[in-house]
Short mmCIF file of C-alpha atoms in Angstrom, two decimals:
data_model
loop_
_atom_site.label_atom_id
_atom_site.label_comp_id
_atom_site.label_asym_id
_atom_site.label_seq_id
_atom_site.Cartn_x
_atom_site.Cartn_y
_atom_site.Cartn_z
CA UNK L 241 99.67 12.94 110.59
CA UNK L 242 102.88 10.63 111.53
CA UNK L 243 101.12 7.91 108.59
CA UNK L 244 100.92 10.43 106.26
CA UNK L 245 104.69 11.53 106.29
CA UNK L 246 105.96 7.85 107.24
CA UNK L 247 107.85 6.25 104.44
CA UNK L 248 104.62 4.05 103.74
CA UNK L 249 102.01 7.26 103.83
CA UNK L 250 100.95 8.18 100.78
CA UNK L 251 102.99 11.61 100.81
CA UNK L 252 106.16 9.56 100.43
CA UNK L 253 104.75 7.31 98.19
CA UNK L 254 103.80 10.09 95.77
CA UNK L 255 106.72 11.95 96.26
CA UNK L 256 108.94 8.94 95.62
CA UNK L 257 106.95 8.25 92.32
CA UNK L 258 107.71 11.76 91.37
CA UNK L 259 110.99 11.36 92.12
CA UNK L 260 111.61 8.61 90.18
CA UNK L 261 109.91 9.35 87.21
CA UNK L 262 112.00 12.42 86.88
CA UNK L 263 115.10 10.31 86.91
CA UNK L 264 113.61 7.75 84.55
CA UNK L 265 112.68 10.60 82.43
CA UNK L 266 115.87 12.01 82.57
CA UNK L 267 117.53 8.95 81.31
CA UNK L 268 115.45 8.31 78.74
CA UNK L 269 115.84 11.47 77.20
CA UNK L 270 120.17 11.36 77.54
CA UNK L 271 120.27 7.95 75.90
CA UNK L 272 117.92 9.08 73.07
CA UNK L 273 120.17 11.36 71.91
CA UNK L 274 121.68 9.09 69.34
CA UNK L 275 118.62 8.90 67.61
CA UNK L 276 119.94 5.27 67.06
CA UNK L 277 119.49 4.62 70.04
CA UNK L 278 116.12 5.49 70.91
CA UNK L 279 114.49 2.03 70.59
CA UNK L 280 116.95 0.58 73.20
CA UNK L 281 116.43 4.00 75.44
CA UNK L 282 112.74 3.61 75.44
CA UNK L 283 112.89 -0.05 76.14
CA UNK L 284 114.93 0.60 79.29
CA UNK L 285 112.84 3.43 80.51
CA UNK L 286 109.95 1.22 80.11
CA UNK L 287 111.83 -1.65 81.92
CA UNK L 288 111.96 0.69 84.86
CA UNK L 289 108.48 1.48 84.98
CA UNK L 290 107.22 -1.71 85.02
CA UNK L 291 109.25 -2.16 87.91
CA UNK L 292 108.04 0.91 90.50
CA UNK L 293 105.89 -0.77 92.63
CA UNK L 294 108.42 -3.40 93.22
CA UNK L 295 111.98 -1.00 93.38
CA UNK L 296 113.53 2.47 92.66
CA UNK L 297 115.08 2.56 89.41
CA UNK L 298 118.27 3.03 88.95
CA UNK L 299 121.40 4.32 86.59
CA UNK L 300 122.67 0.77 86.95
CA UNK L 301 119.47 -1.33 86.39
CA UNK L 302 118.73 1.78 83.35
CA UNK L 303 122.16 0.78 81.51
CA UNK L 304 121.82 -3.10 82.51
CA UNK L 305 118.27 -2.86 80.04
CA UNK L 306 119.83 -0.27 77.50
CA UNK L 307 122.87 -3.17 76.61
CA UNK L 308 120.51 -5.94 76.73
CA UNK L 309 118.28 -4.21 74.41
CA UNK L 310 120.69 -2.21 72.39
CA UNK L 311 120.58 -4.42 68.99
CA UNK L 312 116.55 -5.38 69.15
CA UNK L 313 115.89 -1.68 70.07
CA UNK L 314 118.06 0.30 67.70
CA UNK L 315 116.78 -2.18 64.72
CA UNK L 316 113.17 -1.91 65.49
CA UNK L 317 113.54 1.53 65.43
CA UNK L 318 115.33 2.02 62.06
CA UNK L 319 112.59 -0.05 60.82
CA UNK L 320 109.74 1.38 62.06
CA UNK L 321 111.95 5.17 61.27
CA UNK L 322 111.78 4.32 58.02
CA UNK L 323 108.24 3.05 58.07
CA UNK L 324 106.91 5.81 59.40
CA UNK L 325 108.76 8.49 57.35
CA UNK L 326 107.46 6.48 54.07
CA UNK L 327 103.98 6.62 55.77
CA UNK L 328 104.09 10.31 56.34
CA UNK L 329 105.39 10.72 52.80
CA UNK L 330 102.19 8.98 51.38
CA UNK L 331 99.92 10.84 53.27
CA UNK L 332 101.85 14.26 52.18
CA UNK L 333 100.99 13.95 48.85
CA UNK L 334 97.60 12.60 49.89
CA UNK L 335 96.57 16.48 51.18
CA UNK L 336 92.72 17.22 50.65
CA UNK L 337 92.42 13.59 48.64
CA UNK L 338 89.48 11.36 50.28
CA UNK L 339 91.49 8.90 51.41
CA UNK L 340 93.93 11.28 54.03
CA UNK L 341 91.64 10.46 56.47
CA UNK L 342 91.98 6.53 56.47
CA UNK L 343 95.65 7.19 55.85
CA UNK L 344 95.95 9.06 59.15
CA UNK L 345 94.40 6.52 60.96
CA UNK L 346 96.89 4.08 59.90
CA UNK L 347 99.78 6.50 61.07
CA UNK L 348 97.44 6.15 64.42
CA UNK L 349 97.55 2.35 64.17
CA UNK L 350 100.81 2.31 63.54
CA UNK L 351 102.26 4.87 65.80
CA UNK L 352 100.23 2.39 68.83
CA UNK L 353 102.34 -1.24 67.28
CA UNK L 354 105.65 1.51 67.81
CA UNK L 355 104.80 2.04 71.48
CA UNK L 356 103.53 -1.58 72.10
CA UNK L 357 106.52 -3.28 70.29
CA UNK L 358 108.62 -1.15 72.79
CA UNK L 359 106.62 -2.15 75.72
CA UNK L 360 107.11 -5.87 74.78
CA UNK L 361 110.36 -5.62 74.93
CA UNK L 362 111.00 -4.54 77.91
CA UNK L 363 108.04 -6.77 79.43
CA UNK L 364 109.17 -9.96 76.93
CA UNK L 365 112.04 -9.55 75.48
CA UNK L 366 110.67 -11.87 72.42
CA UNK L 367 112.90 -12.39 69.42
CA UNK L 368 113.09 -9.34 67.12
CA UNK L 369 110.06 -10.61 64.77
CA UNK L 370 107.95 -11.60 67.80
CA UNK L 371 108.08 -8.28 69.56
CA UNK L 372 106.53 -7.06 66.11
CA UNK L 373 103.65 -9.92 65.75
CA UNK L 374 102.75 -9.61 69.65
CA UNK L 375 102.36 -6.33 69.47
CA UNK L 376 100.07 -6.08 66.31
CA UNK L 377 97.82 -8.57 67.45
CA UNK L 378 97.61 -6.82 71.27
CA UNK L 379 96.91 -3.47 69.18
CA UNK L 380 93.89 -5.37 67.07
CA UNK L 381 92.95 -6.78 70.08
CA UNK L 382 92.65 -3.93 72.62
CA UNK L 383 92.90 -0.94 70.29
CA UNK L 384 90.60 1.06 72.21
CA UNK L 385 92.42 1.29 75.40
CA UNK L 386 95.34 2.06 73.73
CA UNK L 387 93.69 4.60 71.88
CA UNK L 388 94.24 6.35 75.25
CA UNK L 389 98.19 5.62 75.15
CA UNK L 390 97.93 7.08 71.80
CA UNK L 391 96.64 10.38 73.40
CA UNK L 392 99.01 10.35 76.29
CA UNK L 393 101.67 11.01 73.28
CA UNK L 394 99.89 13.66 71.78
CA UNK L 395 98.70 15.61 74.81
CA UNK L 396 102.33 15.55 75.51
CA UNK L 397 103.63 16.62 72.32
CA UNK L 398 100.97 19.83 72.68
CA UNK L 399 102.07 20.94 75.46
CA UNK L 400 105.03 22.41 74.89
CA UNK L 401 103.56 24.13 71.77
CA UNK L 402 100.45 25.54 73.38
CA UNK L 403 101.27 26.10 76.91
CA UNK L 404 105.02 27.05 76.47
CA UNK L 405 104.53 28.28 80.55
CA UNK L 406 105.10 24.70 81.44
CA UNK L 407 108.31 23.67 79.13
CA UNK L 408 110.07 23.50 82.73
CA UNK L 409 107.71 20.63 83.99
CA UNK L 410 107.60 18.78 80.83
CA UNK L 411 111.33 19.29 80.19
CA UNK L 412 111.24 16.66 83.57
CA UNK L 413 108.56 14.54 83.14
CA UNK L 414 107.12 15.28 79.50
CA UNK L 415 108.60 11.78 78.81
CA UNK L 416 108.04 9.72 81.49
CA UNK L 417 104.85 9.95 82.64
CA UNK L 418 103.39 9.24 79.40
CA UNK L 419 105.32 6.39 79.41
CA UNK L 420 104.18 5.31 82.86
CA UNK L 421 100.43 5.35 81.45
CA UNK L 422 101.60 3.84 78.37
CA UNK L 423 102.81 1.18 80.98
CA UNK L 424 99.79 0.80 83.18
CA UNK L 425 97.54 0.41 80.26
CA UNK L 426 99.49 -2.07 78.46
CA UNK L 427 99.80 -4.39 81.85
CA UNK L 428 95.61 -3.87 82.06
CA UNK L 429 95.65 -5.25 79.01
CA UNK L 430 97.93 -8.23 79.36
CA UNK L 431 96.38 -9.40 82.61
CA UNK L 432 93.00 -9.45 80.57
CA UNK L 433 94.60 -11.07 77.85
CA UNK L 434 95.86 -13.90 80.42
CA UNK L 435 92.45 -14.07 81.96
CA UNK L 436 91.03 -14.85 78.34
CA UNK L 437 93.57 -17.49 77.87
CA UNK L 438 92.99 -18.86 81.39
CA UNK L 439 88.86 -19.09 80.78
CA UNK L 440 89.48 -20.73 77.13
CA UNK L 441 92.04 -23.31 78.76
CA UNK L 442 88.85 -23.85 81.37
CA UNK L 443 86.38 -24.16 78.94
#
C-alpha cells in the first residue's frame, strides 16, 4: 500500500500527470486568447508535454517556449488561418456537389499538417518553411496514425456540444489531453521514422 501512495507509485504518478496537464491546459488556453497568438501558445504547450516524463512544467519554462516561438508560431498560424478559412469557403459553396466529399478530406489532411507543423516546432524548432515541409511529408508518411490525432480534436470539440454535463472537466483538460495524445503519437511516429533511416543507413 506504502508503493502505491509513495511519490514513485503509480497513484502519484497519475495524479501528478493530472495535475500537470491541467496547468498546461490552463496556459494554453490564457495565451490563446490573442488569437495571434495561438501558434506560439500551442507550440509551448506542446513543448511541455514532450517534456513530462522528464520534469513538471512550468509558468517559467511555458513563457521561455511562448517568446522563443512567438514569430514562427503567430506566422504559421495566420497562414494556415487564412488557408483554412479559404478552404472552408470552397467547400461552402461546394454543398451537395460530388466533389464535397474529397474536399473534406483535404480540410482532414490539412487540419493533421496544422497540428504536426505545431508539434515540430516545439520538438525542432526548424526554420519557418521547414516546420511546413517536415510536417507534410510526416503526414503522407504516417497519415493513418495520425488519423487518430485527428479524432482526438474532434471527440474533443463534441463534447462540449453533446454532453454539456462535462463542460467543467473539459473546461480543464479539453485542451491538453488531446494535445498530450497528439504528442505521444507524433513521438511513435518519429522514433519509427529514425528506425527507417537507421535500417536504410545499414543497408
Amino acid at each position: 500500500m506504502k508503493k502505491i501512495f509513495s511519490l514513485d507509485g503509480g497513484v502519484y504518478q497519475f495524479l501528478n500527470t493530472v495535475y500537470n496537464l491541467l496547468i498546461i491546459n490552463v496556459l494554453t488556453v490564457i495565451f490563446s486568447l490573442p488569437i495571434v497568438t495561438m501558434g506560439s501558445a500551442v507550440s509551448a504547450g506542446y513543448h511541455l508535454i514532450f517534456k513530462l516524463d522528464k520534469s513538471n512544467p512550468t509558468m517559467k519554462e511555458f513563457l521561455n517556449s511562448f517568446k522563443a516561438n512567438l514569430f514562427t508560431g503567430s506566422l504559421l498560424a495566420l497562414v494556415y488561418a487564412a488557408l483554412g478559412a479559404f478552404l472552408v469557403g470552397v467547400i461552402s459553396l461546394t454543398l451537395d456537389s460530388p466533389i464535397q466529399f474529397l474536399l473534406l478530406l483535404v480540410l482532414s489532411f490539412f487540419i493533421i499538417v496544422v497540428m504536426n507543423t505545431f508539434l515540430t516546432v516545439a520538438y525542432f524548432n526548424l526554420a519557418l518553411f521547414k516546420n511546413i515541409q517536415f510536417a507534410v511529408f510526416l503526414t503522407l508518411k504516417y497519415t493513418g496514425f495520425f488519423c487518430i490525432s485527428l479524432s482526438s480534436i474532434v471527440i474533443s470539440l463534441l463534447i462540449p456540444i453533446f454532453l454539456p454535463k462535462l463542460m467543467f472537466i473539459w473546461f480543464f483538460f479539453g485542451v491538453s489531453v488531446p494535445m498530450m495524445i497528439q504528442v505521444k503519437i507524433y513521438e511513435y511516429c518519429i522514433n519509427r521514422f529514425q528506425m527507417t533511416v537507421e535500417e536504410g543507413e545499414l543497408n
